[in-house]
Short mmCIF file of C-alpha atoms in Angstrom, two decimals:
data_model
loop_
_atom_site.label_atom_id
_atom_site.label_comp_id
_atom_site.label_asym_id
_atom_site.label_seq_id
_atom_site.Cartn_x
_atom_site.Cartn_y
_atom_site.Cartn_z
CA ASN A 1 2.95 10.21 -17.28
CA ALA A 2 -0.25 8.22 -16.74
CA GLY A 3 1.26 5.60 -14.38
CA VAL A 4 -1.49 3.53 -12.74
CA THR A 5 -5.00 4.63 -13.68
CA GLN A 6 -8.07 3.48 -11.77
CA THR A 7 -11.69 3.98 -12.75
CA PRO A 8 -14.15 4.90 -11.48
CA LYS A 9 -13.02 7.13 -8.60
CA PHE A 10 -16.32 6.73 -6.74
CA GLN A 11 -19.15 4.22 -6.94
CA VAL A 12 -22.26 3.41 -4.92
CA LEU A 13 -23.85 -0.01 -5.31
CA LYS A 14 -26.78 -1.83 -3.85
CA THR A 15 -26.26 -5.18 -2.12
CA GLY A 16 -26.20 -7.96 -4.68
CA GLN A 17 -25.15 -5.84 -7.64
CA SER A 18 -22.07 -6.67 -9.67
CA MET A 19 -19.28 -4.28 -10.50
CA THR A 20 -15.90 -4.21 -12.21
CA LEU A 21 -13.16 -1.87 -10.98
CA GLN A 22 -10.72 -1.04 -13.73
CA CYS A 23 -6.96 -0.72 -13.42
CA ALA A 24 -4.52 0.05 -16.20
CA GLN A 25 -0.80 0.79 -16.20
CA ASP A 26 1.39 2.01 -19.02
CA MET A 27 4.80 1.15 -17.55
CA ASN A 28 4.98 -2.43 -18.90
CA HIS A 29 5.03 -3.78 -15.34
CA GLU A 30 4.70 -7.53 -14.96
CA TYR A 31 3.35 -7.41 -11.42
CA MET A 32 -0.08 -5.93 -10.60
CA SER A 33 -2.14 -6.14 -7.47
CA TRP A 34 -5.32 -5.01 -5.74
CA TYR A 35 -5.53 -3.83 -2.14
CA ARG A 36 -8.41 -2.66 -0.01
CA GLN A 37 -8.01 -0.01 2.64
CA ASP A 38 -10.29 0.09 5.65
CA PRO A 39 -10.10 2.50 8.61
CA GLY A 40 -7.48 1.49 11.14
CA MET A 41 -6.37 -1.57 9.17
CA GLY A 42 -3.91 -0.35 6.60
CA LEU A 43 -3.94 -1.90 3.12
CA ARG A 44 -4.65 -5.59 2.64
CA LEU A 45 -3.86 -7.59 -0.47
CA ILE A 46 -6.87 -9.03 -2.33
CA HIS A 47 -5.41 -10.58 -5.51
CA TYR A 48 -2.23 -10.24 -7.48
CA SER A 49 -0.74 -11.17 -10.83
CA VAL A 50 2.88 -11.73 -11.87
CA GLY A 51 2.11 -11.58 -15.57
CA ALA A 52 -0.54 -11.93 -18.26
CA GLY A 53 -2.57 -15.07 -17.73
CA ILE A 54 -1.37 -15.58 -14.14
CA THR A 55 -3.34 -14.58 -11.05
CA ASP A 56 -3.26 -15.63 -7.41
CA GLN A 57 -5.02 -14.90 -4.16
CA GLY A 58 -3.81 -12.49 -1.53
CA GLU A 59 -4.80 -12.08 2.09
CA VAL A 60 -8.52 -11.26 1.60
CA PRO A 61 -9.68 -12.76 -1.75
CA ASN A 62 -13.22 -13.87 -0.87
CA GLY A 63 -15.94 -12.11 -2.87
CA TYR A 64 -13.56 -10.89 -5.57
CA ASN A 65 -12.43 -12.21 -8.94
CA VAL A 66 -9.62 -11.03 -11.18
CA SER A 67 -8.23 -11.78 -14.61
CA ARG A 68 -5.12 -10.66 -16.46
CA SER A 69 -5.60 -11.01 -20.21
CA THR A 70 -3.07 -8.28 -21.03
CA THR A 71 0.01 -6.85 -19.33
CA GLU A 72 -1.64 -3.42 -19.06
CA ASP A 73 -5.00 -4.26 -17.47
CA PHE A 74 -5.99 -5.96 -14.22
CA PRO A 75 -9.74 -5.59 -13.50
CA LEU A 76 -11.27 -6.50 -10.15
CA ARG A 77 -14.79 -7.92 -10.15
CA LEU A 78 -17.36 -8.02 -7.40
CA LEU A 79 -19.94 -10.58 -8.50
CA SER A 80 -22.48 -9.90 -5.73
CA ALA A 81 -21.61 -6.85 -3.68
CA ALA A 82 -21.97 -6.96 0.11
CA PRO A 83 -21.86 -4.10 2.64
CA SER A 84 -18.63 -5.58 4.05
CA GLN A 85 -16.99 -4.71 0.74
CA THR A 86 -17.46 -1.00 1.35
CA SER A 87 -13.87 0.24 1.21
CA VAL A 88 -11.29 2.16 -0.76
CA TYR A 89 -9.63 -0.02 -3.38
CA PHE A 90 -6.11 0.55 -4.67
CA CYS A 91 -4.39 -0.98 -7.62
CA ALA A 92 -0.59 -1.15 -7.76
CA SER A 93 2.04 -2.30 -10.23
CA SER A 94 5.77 -2.88 -10.40
CA TYR A 95 8.44 -4.80 -12.21
CA THR A 96 8.93 -8.24 -10.69
CA GLY A 97 11.67 -8.71 -8.12
CA SER A 98 11.57 -7.92 -4.44
CA ASN A 99 13.54 -4.68 -4.82
CA GLN A 100 11.09 -3.10 -7.23
CA PRO A 101 8.92 -0.37 -5.68
CA GLN A 102 5.18 -0.54 -6.31
CA HIS A 103 3.32 2.35 -7.89
CA PHE A 104 -0.22 2.95 -6.67
CA GLY A 105 -3.26 4.40 -8.39
CA ASP A 106 -5.39 7.05 -6.72
CA GLY A 107 -8.01 4.58 -5.57
CA THR A 108 -11.71 3.79 -6.06
CA ARG A 109 -14.01 4.64 -3.16
CA LEU A 110 -16.79 2.03 -3.15
CA SER A 111 -19.91 2.13 -0.99
CA ILE A 112 -22.33 -0.80 -0.80
CA LEU A 113 -25.79 0.01 0.55
CA GLY B 1 -1.66 -12.70 7.35
CA GLN B 2 1.49 -11.19 8.75
CA GLN B 3 0.96 -8.54 11.40
CA LEU B 4 2.78 -5.21 11.29
CA ASN B 5 2.33 -3.04 14.34
CA GLN B 6 2.90 0.63 13.63
CA SER B 7 3.15 3.34 16.28
CA PRO B 8 2.08 5.86 17.13
CA GLN B 9 -1.35 5.82 15.53
CA SER B 10 -1.42 9.61 15.35
CA MET B 11 0.81 12.55 16.13
CA PHE B 12 0.22 16.27 16.53
CA ILE B 13 3.42 18.31 16.32
CA GLN B 14 4.52 21.89 15.90
CA GLU B 15 6.10 22.94 12.63
CA GLY B 16 9.88 22.56 12.89
CA GLU B 17 9.80 19.63 15.31
CA ASP B 18 11.29 16.23 14.50
CA VAL B 19 9.06 13.17 14.13
CA SER B 20 9.75 9.51 14.76
CA MET B 21 7.54 6.53 14.03
CA ASN B 22 8.25 2.82 13.98
CA CYS B 23 6.98 -0.48 12.80
CA THR B 24 7.45 -3.97 14.25
CA SER B 25 6.58 -7.39 12.94
CA SER B 26 6.34 -10.89 14.29
CA SER B 27 7.92 -12.14 11.07
CA ILE B 28 11.14 -11.42 9.22
CA PHE B 29 10.97 -9.24 6.14
CA ASN B 30 13.50 -8.96 3.33
CA THR B 31 12.50 -5.45 2.33
CA TRP B 32 11.00 -2.60 4.34
CA LEU B 33 9.24 0.30 2.68
CA TRP B 34 7.79 3.57 3.91
CA TYR B 35 4.89 5.21 2.06
CA LYS B 36 3.01 8.48 2.51
CA GLN B 37 -0.65 8.88 1.63
CA ASP B 38 -2.34 12.22 1.07
CA PRO B 39 -6.16 12.51 1.19
CA GLY B 40 -7.84 11.11 -1.91
CA GLU B 41 -4.64 9.69 -3.32
CA GLY B 42 -2.75 6.44 -3.33
CA PRO B 43 0.34 5.73 -1.25
CA VAL B 44 3.58 7.19 -2.59
CA LEU B 45 6.90 5.51 -1.86
CA LEU B 46 9.25 7.54 0.35
CA ILE B 47 12.10 5.19 1.20
CA ALA B 48 12.98 1.56 0.44
CA LEU B 49 15.32 -0.52 2.63
CA TYR B 50 16.83 -3.77 1.38
CA LYS B 51 19.42 -4.90 3.95
CA ALA B 52 19.32 -5.47 7.69
CA GLY B 53 20.95 -2.54 9.47
CA GLU B 54 20.64 -0.28 6.44
CA LEU B 55 20.16 3.42 7.16
CA THR B 56 18.83 5.46 4.24
CA SER B 57 17.98 9.13 3.87
CA ASN B 58 15.76 10.99 1.43
CA GLY B 59 15.97 14.71 2.14
CA ARG B 60 14.57 15.30 5.62
CA LEU B 61 13.52 11.67 5.93
CA THR B 62 15.68 8.94 7.41
CA ALA B 63 14.70 5.30 7.77
CA GLN B 64 16.45 2.23 9.12
CA PHE B 65 16.01 -1.48 8.53
CA GLY B 66 16.27 -3.17 11.92
CA ILE B 67 19.08 -5.62 12.49
CA THR B 68 16.64 -8.39 13.40
CA ARG B 69 14.71 -7.72 10.16
CA LYS B 70 11.55 -7.47 12.22
CA ASP B 71 11.39 -3.71 12.63
CA SER B 72 11.99 -0.36 10.97
CA PHE B 73 11.73 3.29 11.92
CA LEU B 74 11.17 6.53 10.02
CA ASN B 75 12.33 9.92 11.18
CA ILE B 76 11.29 13.25 9.73
CA SER B 77 13.41 16.24 10.69
CA ALA B 78 12.27 19.86 10.86
CA SER B 79 8.66 19.11 9.95
CA ILE B 80 6.75 21.41 7.59
CA PRO B 81 3.00 21.71 6.93
CA SER B 82 3.17 19.60 3.74
CA ASP B 83 4.37 16.64 5.82
CA VAL B 84 0.75 16.20 6.90
CA GLY B 85 -0.65 12.83 5.85
CA ILE B 86 -0.72 9.18 6.77
CA TYR B 87 2.55 7.28 6.82
CA PHE B 88 2.59 3.53 6.27
CA CYS B 89 5.31 1.02 6.74
CA ALA B 90 5.21 -2.06 4.51
CA GLY B 91 7.18 -5.26 4.49
CA LEU B 92 7.98 -7.68 1.75
CA SER B 93 8.93 -11.30 2.35
CA TYR B 94 10.39 -13.72 -0.15
CA GLN B 95 8.42 -16.54 1.53
CA THR B 96 5.05 -15.02 0.64
CA GLY B 97 5.99 -14.74 -2.98
CA ALA B 98 6.07 -12.14 -5.71
CA ASN B 99 6.02 -8.50 -4.65
CA ASN B 100 3.23 -8.87 -2.10
CA LEU B 101 3.34 -6.17 0.53
CA PHE B 102 2.07 -6.30 4.10
CA PHE B 103 1.16 -2.87 5.44
CA GLY B 104 1.14 -1.37 8.90
CA THR B 105 -1.97 0.39 10.16
CA GLY B 106 -0.53 3.83 9.54
CA THR B 107 0.56 6.91 11.51
CA ARG B 108 -1.55 10.01 10.93
CA LEU B 109 0.65 13.08 11.17
CA THR B 110 -0.71 16.57 11.81
CA VAL B 111 1.69 19.52 11.67
CA ILE B 112 0.55 22.69 13.42
CA PRO B 113 1.96 25.82 11.77
#
C-alpha cells in the first residue's frame, strides 16, 4: 500500500538554487495537488491537476511550476528558491468529484537559506 | 482565497474529557472535511460531510455540517492520549473547481494522561 509517495523528506537549499519535489501515487487518481503548510496558516493550495496534461494554479502559485505528463506523477519545481519558500510541502491525490476524499503524502520539509 | 476560521487554536485536556472544536467560513462550502495530522506525517481524513445539517460519527468522533453551509464542528468523546495531534477542518466548493480544498488554521490538541 504505497499510496502517495513524496521525495525527498528533507532538503536544504541556498537562495537561487533550483529543486524538484517528487510526488507519485499508485491509486490511479485523476486529481493531484500540491499544498504548502506554514505555521499558523494551515495548508494552502499551490497547483493542481485534474488529469495528465492538465494543470492549473491554486491559491499561492508564484515561484512554482508543475507538469503532469503521467497519471502517476506530479512534480513540483522551484526554479529559483527564495527564503519565503521555506515550508513543508504536501502532495495529495484523489479521484475526481467533490465527494472523493484526498489522500496526502507524508510531506517534504524544505529550508531555503 | 477563502478564509476558514478554526477555534480554538490549541487545547489542553485531561484524558477522558470530551473535546469540541469548530470551523466557520465567510463562504458556502458543498463539502466539509475534518483531518488529523500527526508530527512528521500528512493529514489523514477523519470524517467527510456532504449535506447541510448532516451529522456523522466515526467511533468517538462526531462532526456536523452546519445548516448555513458556512460552519462545521468536530467533537471527540472520552479523549485518549493517541488523540494528540493537530486537527484541521477543510472545505470544498464547487465554484472553485475540481477537488480544491481550503483548510482552517488547525487546532492543536494535547491530552494529559
